Every structure is written in structure tokens, then in C-alpha cells.
XYZ file of C-alpha atoms in Angstrom:
402
model
C -31.707 8.734 19.817
C -28.237 8.300 21.359
C -25.213 7.747 19.108
C -21.926 6.169 20.180
C -18.983 7.108 17.963
C -15.940 4.810 18.307
C -12.508 6.045 17.209
C -9.252 4.159 16.822
C -7.286 6.298 19.278
C -7.894 9.097 21.794
C -6.392 11.804 19.542
C -9.108 11.135 16.934
C -11.792 11.756 19.551
C -10.172 15.068 20.401
C -9.905 16.150 16.723
C -13.492 15.178 15.886
C -14.801 16.913 18.998
C -12.871 20.089 18.143
C -14.208 20.095 14.584
C -17.819 19.447 15.599
C -17.919 21.632 18.708
C -18.373 18.774 21.195
C -17.309 19.279 24.816
C -15.450 17.118 27.350
C -17.724 15.364 29.827
C -15.777 13.266 32.308
C -13.606 10.829 30.358
C -15.462 11.342 27.059
C -16.418 14.032 24.551
C -20.137 14.546 24.102
C -22.470 16.528 21.898
C -26.206 16.595 21.378
C -27.263 12.904 21.464
C -23.715 11.697 20.729
C -20.806 10.361 22.791
C -17.272 9.814 21.483
C -15.284 6.886 22.896
C -11.755 5.868 21.845
C -10.251 2.460 21.358
C -6.477 2.120 21.705
C -5.741 0.233 18.507
C -6.904 -3.396 18.617
C -8.725 -4.163 21.855
C -9.092 -7.865 21.078
C -6.745 -10.613 19.917
C -7.106 -14.199 18.767
C -6.500 -16.776 21.482
C -3.161 -18.582 21.103
C -3.267 -22.045 19.447
C -2.062 -23.783 22.650
C -5.179 -22.526 24.442
C -7.563 -23.476 21.635
C -6.388 -26.948 20.603
C -6.276 -29.579 23.334
C -2.983 -31.484 23.752
C -1.252 -29.387 21.078
C 2.388 -30.428 20.690
C 5.357 -29.041 18.738
C 6.637 -32.590 18.352
C 3.469 -34.169 16.979
C 1.862 -32.652 13.833
C -1.172 -34.927 14.281
C -2.066 -32.943 17.383
C -2.834 -29.963 15.122
C -5.921 -31.759 13.820
C -8.751 -31.118 13.374
C -8.089 -27.818 11.613
C -9.814 -24.953 13.416
C -12.481 -23.135 11.394
C -13.334 -20.647 14.121
C -10.862 -19.025 16.471
C -12.107 -17.218 19.582
C -10.926 -13.749 20.546
C -10.118 -12.337 23.959
C -9.646 -8.806 25.340
C -6.072 -7.550 25.379
C -5.225 -7.200 29.066
C -3.495 -3.816 28.955
C -6.403 -2.115 27.126
C -9.285 -3.997 28.761
C -10.552 -0.826 30.465
C -11.170 0.877 27.100
C -13.231 -2.117 25.936
C -15.223 -2.131 29.172
C -16.009 1.580 28.789
C -17.198 1.166 25.187
C -19.348 -1.827 26.152
C -20.974 0.168 28.932
C -21.698 3.150 26.649
C -23.107 0.823 23.971
C -25.846 -0.375 26.337
C -27.271 3.175 26.277
C -26.825 3.756 22.523
C -29.395 3.320 19.773
C -26.802 3.417 16.944
C -23.027 3.278 16.526
C -20.661 5.137 14.195
C -17.315 3.476 13.463
C -14.753 6.280 13.092
C -11.559 4.241 13.012
C -8.976 4.627 10.213
C -10.485 4.138 6.719
C -8.710 0.886 5.864
C -8.895 -2.860 6.515
C -7.185 -2.707 9.896
C -9.293 0.222 11.059
C -12.442 -1.610 9.978
C -11.268 -4.653 11.912
C -10.665 -2.643 15.087
C -14.223 -1.294 15.035
C -16.029 -4.446 13.939
C -14.197 -6.690 16.426
C -15.567 -4.509 19.210
C -19.121 -4.724 17.834
C -18.859 -8.511 17.527
C -17.492 -8.813 21.055
C -20.282 -6.739 22.645
C -22.827 -8.528 20.419
C -24.130 -5.270 18.930
C -27.274 -5.772 16.837
C -28.277 -2.173 16.209
C -27.648 0.203 13.266
C -24.042 0.895 12.209
C -22.699 3.801 10.173
C -19.162 4.521 8.986
C -17.293 7.818 9.303
C -14.904 7.775 6.329
C -12.010 10.098 7.181
C -10.018 9.602 4.000
C -9.709 13.317 3.192
C -7.695 14.198 6.297
C -8.109 15.074 9.959
C -8.438 18.832 9.530
C -11.700 20.447 10.685
C -13.112 20.929 7.177
C -12.537 17.284 6.188
C -14.026 16.002 9.433
C -17.173 18.128 9.004
C -17.612 16.927 5.419
C -17.224 13.306 6.499
C -19.688 13.730 9.382
C -22.257 15.185 6.990
C -21.975 12.196 4.626
C -21.818 9.101 6.815
C -21.678 5.803 4.962
C -24.003 2.870 5.599
C -22.158 0.231 7.615
C -22.668 -2.500 5.042
C -20.635 -0.543 2.457
C -17.364 -1.185 4.276
C -17.994 -4.489 6.067
C -16.115 -6.267 3.255
C -12.904 -4.701 4.565
C -13.561 -6.386 7.894
C -13.869 -9.745 6.137
C -10.543 -9.090 4.400
C -8.864 -8.088 7.673
C -10.193 -11.188 9.407
C -9.014 -13.422 6.571
C -5.521 -11.995 6.947
C -5.520 -12.292 10.747
C -6.817 -15.870 10.686
C -4.273 -16.715 7.999
C -1.499 -15.520 10.312
C -2.997 -17.617 13.100
C -3.071 -20.686 10.847
C 0.554 -20.118 9.845
C 1.503 -20.604 13.499
C 0.193 -24.155 13.141
C 2.075 -24.627 9.878
C 5.256 -23.429 11.618
C 4.726 -26.026 14.345
C 4.304 -28.712 11.690
C 7.384 -27.703 9.646
C 9.427 -27.397 12.851
C 8.522 -30.956 13.845
C 9.544 -32.152 10.380
C 12.774 -30.140 10.514
C 13.725 -31.551 13.897
C 13.366 -35.023 12.388
C 15.767 -34.160 9.552
C 13.170 -33.942 6.785
C 14.650 -30.671 5.430
C 18.294 -31.698 5.524
C 21.138 -31.352 8.014
C 20.645 -27.647 8.913
C 16.971 -26.662 9.241
C 15.449 -27.781 12.532
C 18.757 -28.093 14.394
C 20.186 -26.211 17.356
C 18.604 -24.937 20.549
C 14.764 -24.918 20.757
C 14.419 -21.343 19.441
C 17.047 -21.842 16.737
C 15.388 -25.056 15.541
C 12.056 -23.388 14.695
C 11.371 -23.686 10.939
C 9.289 -20.521 10.557
C 6.887 -19.926 7.678
C 4.479 -17.053 7.192
C 2.038 -15.243 4.929
C 4.607 -12.517 4.163
C 8.005 -13.914 5.111
C 7.825 -17.111 3.043
C 7.012 -15.567 -0.388
C 9.440 -12.707 0.380
C 12.205 -15.198 1.112
C 11.312 -17.056 -2.105
C 11.689 -13.836 -4.149
C 15.057 -13.103 -2.524
C 16.312 -16.624 -3.198
C 15.072 -16.534 -6.804
C 16.848 -13.243 -7.431
C 20.008 -14.506 -5.754
C 20.018 -17.591 -7.979
C 19.600 -15.423 -11.089
C 22.629 -13.346 -10.045
C 24.639 -16.450 -9.169
C 23.915 -18.141 -12.497
C 24.351 -15.034 -14.636
C 26.744 -15.529 -17.530
C 27.935 -12.354 -19.300
C 27.629 -12.295 -23.096
C 29.982 -10.241 -25.267
C 27.914 -8.252 -27.754
C 28.085 -5.139 -29.929
C 26.069 -1.924 -29.938
C 25.296 0.490 -32.761
C 25.098 4.224 -32.140
C 25.031 7.484 -34.068
C 26.877 10.621 -32.952
C 25.267 13.907 -33.969
C 27.251 17.132 -33.825
C 25.475 20.467 -33.734
C 26.672 23.892 -32.558
C 29.767 22.420 -30.954
C 27.811 19.795 -28.970
C 27.626 16.042 -29.563
C 24.626 13.851 -28.867
C 24.765 10.060 -29.031
C 21.729 8.114 -30.244
C 21.783 4.396 -29.470
C 20.163 1.977 -31.893
C 17.388 -0.099 -30.369
C 15.849 -2.828 -32.508
C 12.073 -2.943 -32.822
C 10.970 -6.489 -32.024
C 7.747 -7.894 -33.489
C 6.034 -11.057 -32.299
C 6.994 -12.900 -35.497
C 10.668 -12.096 -34.873
C 10.599 -14.323 -31.813
C 9.298 -17.325 -33.730
C 12.328 -17.859 -36.019
C 16.035 -17.776 -35.083
C 18.073 -14.751 -36.180
C 21.712 -15.309 -37.143
C 24.093 -13.304 -34.998
C 21.485 -12.607 -32.305
C 21.151 -13.910 -28.738
C 17.889 -13.192 -26.927
C 17.686 -12.193 -23.261
C 14.617 -11.853 -21.058
C 12.905 -8.477 -20.838
C 12.574 -6.751 -17.496
C 10.467 -4.220 -15.654
C 7.367 -2.962 -17.449
C 8.491 -4.398 -20.807
C 8.788 -8.212 -20.663
C 9.522 -8.490 -24.413
C 12.810 -10.389 -25.001
C 15.707 -8.146 -26.056
C 18.210 -9.002 -28.839
C 21.978 -8.900 -28.275
C 24.090 -8.637 -31.432
C 26.987 -11.055 -30.990
C 28.402 -11.293 -34.551
C 30.819 -8.390 -35.072
C 30.988 -8.842 -38.851
C 27.203 -8.597 -39.167
C 27.131 -5.441 -36.998
C 29.902 -3.894 -39.140
C 27.934 -4.707 -42.302
C 24.849 -3.056 -40.830
C 26.693 0.134 -39.897
C 28.240 0.258 -43.389
C 24.758 0.118 -44.926
C 23.592 2.953 -42.685
C 26.668 5.045 -43.498
C 26.045 4.489 -47.231
C 22.722 6.309 -46.890
C 24.685 9.556 -46.663
C 23.300 12.640 -44.965
C 20.529 12.038 -42.442
C 17.916 14.767 -41.893
C 16.217 14.955 -38.544
C 12.930 16.768 -38.196
C 12.192 18.537 -34.929
C 8.627 19.515 -34.173
C 7.582 21.539 -31.149
C 4.044 21.757 -29.867
C 2.129 22.316 -26.644
C 0.377 19.314 -25.166
C -1.986 18.912 -22.219
C -1.374 16.228 -19.660
C -2.855 15.354 -16.315
C -0.828 16.217 -13.226
C 1.252 13.394 -11.743
C -0.565 10.965 -9.513
C -0.083 11.366 -5.770
C 2.153 8.995 -3.859
C 0.937 5.663 -2.608
C 2.533 4.622 0.678
C 5.005 2.373 -1.165
C 6.111 5.016 -3.678
C 6.364 7.618 -0.893
C 8.612 5.301 1.117
C 10.767 4.628 -1.939
C 11.106 8.346 -2.704
C 11.951 9.285 0.887
C 14.582 6.555 1.059
C 16.088 7.676 -2.245
C 16.170 11.378 -1.349
C 16.730 11.409 2.404
C 17.700 7.814 3.314
C 14.615 7.488 5.549
C 13.525 3.978 6.475
C 10.069 2.754 5.475
C 9.039 2.786 9.156
C 10.146 6.395 9.666
C 8.309 7.544 6.538
C 5.121 5.761 7.634
C 5.304 7.321 11.104
C 5.853 10.815 9.692
C 3.027 10.436 7.157
C 0.631 9.177 9.845
C 1.483 12.140 12.084
C 0.927 14.589 9.212
C -2.434 12.947 8.456
C -3.543 13.208 12.078
C -2.469 16.871 12.064
C -4.646 17.575 9.012
C -1.875 18.047 6.426
C -2.245 14.812 4.397
C -5.038 12.689 3.035
C -5.105 9.158 4.479
C -1.606 7.703 3.853
C -1.913 3.981 4.608
C -3.058 3.056 1.129
C -1.604 1.616 -2.052
C -4.038 3.615 -4.207
C -2.329 6.439 -6.077
C -5.447 8.567 -6.576
C -7.101 11.396 -4.672
C -10.762 11.275 -3.578
C -12.971 13.364 -5.880
C -14.171 15.498 -2.957
C -10.707 17.105 -2.806
C -11.203 18.377 -6.358
C -14.839 19.363 -5.924
C -14.417 21.115 -2.579
C -10.774 22.031 -2.059
C -8.792 22.330 -5.303
C -9.867 25.903 -6.132
C -9.065 27.085 -2.585
C -5.635 25.417 -2.727
C -4.782 27.182 -5.995
C -6.003 30.490 -4.571
C -3.757 30.048 -1.525
C -0.766 29.167 -3.712
C -1.181 32.455 -5.589
C -0.065 34.257 -2.419
C 2.710 31.789 -1.527
C 5.981 33.302 -0.214
C 7.838 31.443 -2.967
C 7.390 33.797 -5.940
C 7.955 31.047 -8.529
C 5.129 28.962 -7.044
C 2.868 32.013 -6.836
C 3.558 32.934 -10.466
C 2.766 29.424 -11.724
C -0.398 29.229 -9.596
C -1.572 32.633 -10.909
C -1.218 31.435 -14.507
C -3.175 28.235 -13.886
C -6.520 27.789 -15.583
C -8.830 25.816 -13.331
C -10.093 22.776 -15.296
C -13.802 22.230 -15.709
C -13.264 18.471 -15.525
C -11.278 16.670 -12.848
C -7.885 15.306 -13.993
C -7.336 11.543 -13.993
C -5.529 11.658 -10.627
C -8.939 12.049 -8.928
C -11.435 9.234 -8.518
C -14.950 8.663 -7.213
C -14.011 5.100 -6.216
C -12.953 4.281 -2.639
C -9.324 5.348 -2.193
C -8.487 2.783 0.488
C -7.115 0.358 1.364
């Protein structure tokens, strides 16, 4: 039995070989009955619309018909040699392991190659979500996934790629309409490049959100209103407590005198009341003052809570921009490099949970290492930790990508 293992990039081949004790043989790493071969990102691309649809024209939307249901792919010229090498190795293999990144795009890179070489044999998936350190690689190699468990990610990646391809046709159609003045006196005018009326899977809804927010700001009308607060003095310090009305569903059904409602925001969409009648607010504060002395009860107790969830890529990018002014691109590049160096779990994910194997296999060792950390505060806290018998809610047995 000969196995061909396909990675997404040459550095992954090198890391896997180092972890598993494979040696370099010519251009590839090999072990007992296994050969490692790298891709270089995507090795195939969809053929451009002009080469697929006969007589396609930017000036005639009818030339876009009939709508294409299947779009052929072609090798990317600058990486064609990598595809040729993989195809040659596949002719001698009895099974293939896809070891690309554990996400939709990684799945697409591997599966596109298998489709192109018309592979019909067994497929397994190396799921490197835990990291690229030697221990994580060995664990992943000892628990390969059946190929059909992750093929759904390939379908999702293809749907996205074909959607982008289709949007090129939509752009040609909207550009033709714009050049004929359908969208007014501005869109579709100017030099050929300037007259393109571009639409896209991401750019169009993003532009819509920006415009919607801009219109809200433009049409905002400030409302004068009054707030109620209570100042508490204790031991020479003053604390201000602001009154916030509790709103029930029935309160929204009947009008309240002296109240204007505004839309909620963020996680709480419940409408918020603004008190606009000064005399009614004064009457309310007088009633509160008439109650006399107010006694506040303070209760202290220890509670248990799960540790904070790890960052998703989006929250990591937000935090890095807030703290260090890093761009989203710079944060992504740094996180990817740390992952490939074995310091992070897989970063290109919107899931904010850790894989359960990190708790089962690594958590105790991490705490033990922290007990000897150079930072004495960290070491002290780690020493006092009681290792939980049950995994906290920040760990999951479900797939942690994409």
C-alpha cells in the first residue's frame, strides 16, 4: 500500500516530515509506504467567462445566456509543475491523504486536485486544527478522518467560488445597463474602467450596510430629554447610579405620556424610553426623595465561571486593532505564522471554541508549565489552580472550523 499525502504548502510537508520522522528523497519527503507532496495554494482556477461563453459581450446582456451550470477549471500556469508532480505520484498511490488547512479553502485546494486528476481511490483527511507542533501533528496522524466527513466543506467552497464567477456576469450585465443610463447620470459613465458597475458577493451587501448606516446618521434628529440619577456618598467618595427603566412587552403596546421611544441597539433590540417631559421627571424624583433613607444591601460570595472563550479570527483582529492599531491583514498574517510555527491552534475560523483534544491531552501539561513561569504572578495563580474534572464550556467536541 502506497499513500500520497498532499499538503497546502511546502512548509507543511517539512513540518509533518519532521514530526513523523520522514526523510527527504529527491524533491519529496518519504516514509514507509508514504510520500508527501506539496501544493502551492490553489493549483487550479475557473476559466474566465470570455473563454467559456461564445460571443460574450460587455455591451449585450443577452450574450450572457444561457446561464452556465458548470464551469471548467484549468491549471494555474505559474504552479503547473506542482500539479504535474502530484498527478505523477498519484498514479503510483493506492490512497490519498488530504493534509491542507482544516477549513473550506483548504478542502477546496485538495479536492480540486483530486477532481482534476480523476482520482477514484480512497481518501482520508489529516485534520490539523490543534496546531503544527510535533505533538499535534502526531495526534492528527494517528486519528485520520474519513474523507466523506469533510467533503461538505468542498461543496461550500465551490459554491462560493462559482458564486464569485457568476457575479462577473452580473457585473457585465449591470455595466451594460449603466452605460445606457439605466442607473442615472453617474454610474456607467467615464472611461471603460471607470464605467464598470461592479457588484459582488461581499462588496455589494457591505456597501449596502455602509449606505444604510450613513443614511441613519444623516437623518438623525437629536431629542432633548431628561435623566434621573442618584448620588451616593460613602467614606468621602461619591458614586452615581443612573436610573434605567425596566421595559415590559405590554409597555410597548400603549403610549406613555412624556416618553419618546428609540430603537434598541447591539445585543438588546428592545426599544428604549426617553423622558421628554421635565415636569413629569421632577414629579418622579420628588416621589423618590419622599421615600427618605434608602438602604442598600451588599452581598459578597464566591462564584464559579468558565474561562473566557478563545478569540475567533474576527475578535482577534478587532482586539489587535484596538490595542496595537494592527490592520486585519497584519493580524491574520501573524496568526498564520504562529500557527505554522506550532504556537496557535488553527486561526482562520470564526468559531470561538477550542477542540476537546486540547483539554484532554494538553491542558494539564500547560498548567504544569505555567507553575514554573518566570512571571511569579502567573506561576502563583497556576499553582493555586484546581484542575477541573469536566471540561469548561470553551471546549467542544464539534468541528472547530471553518
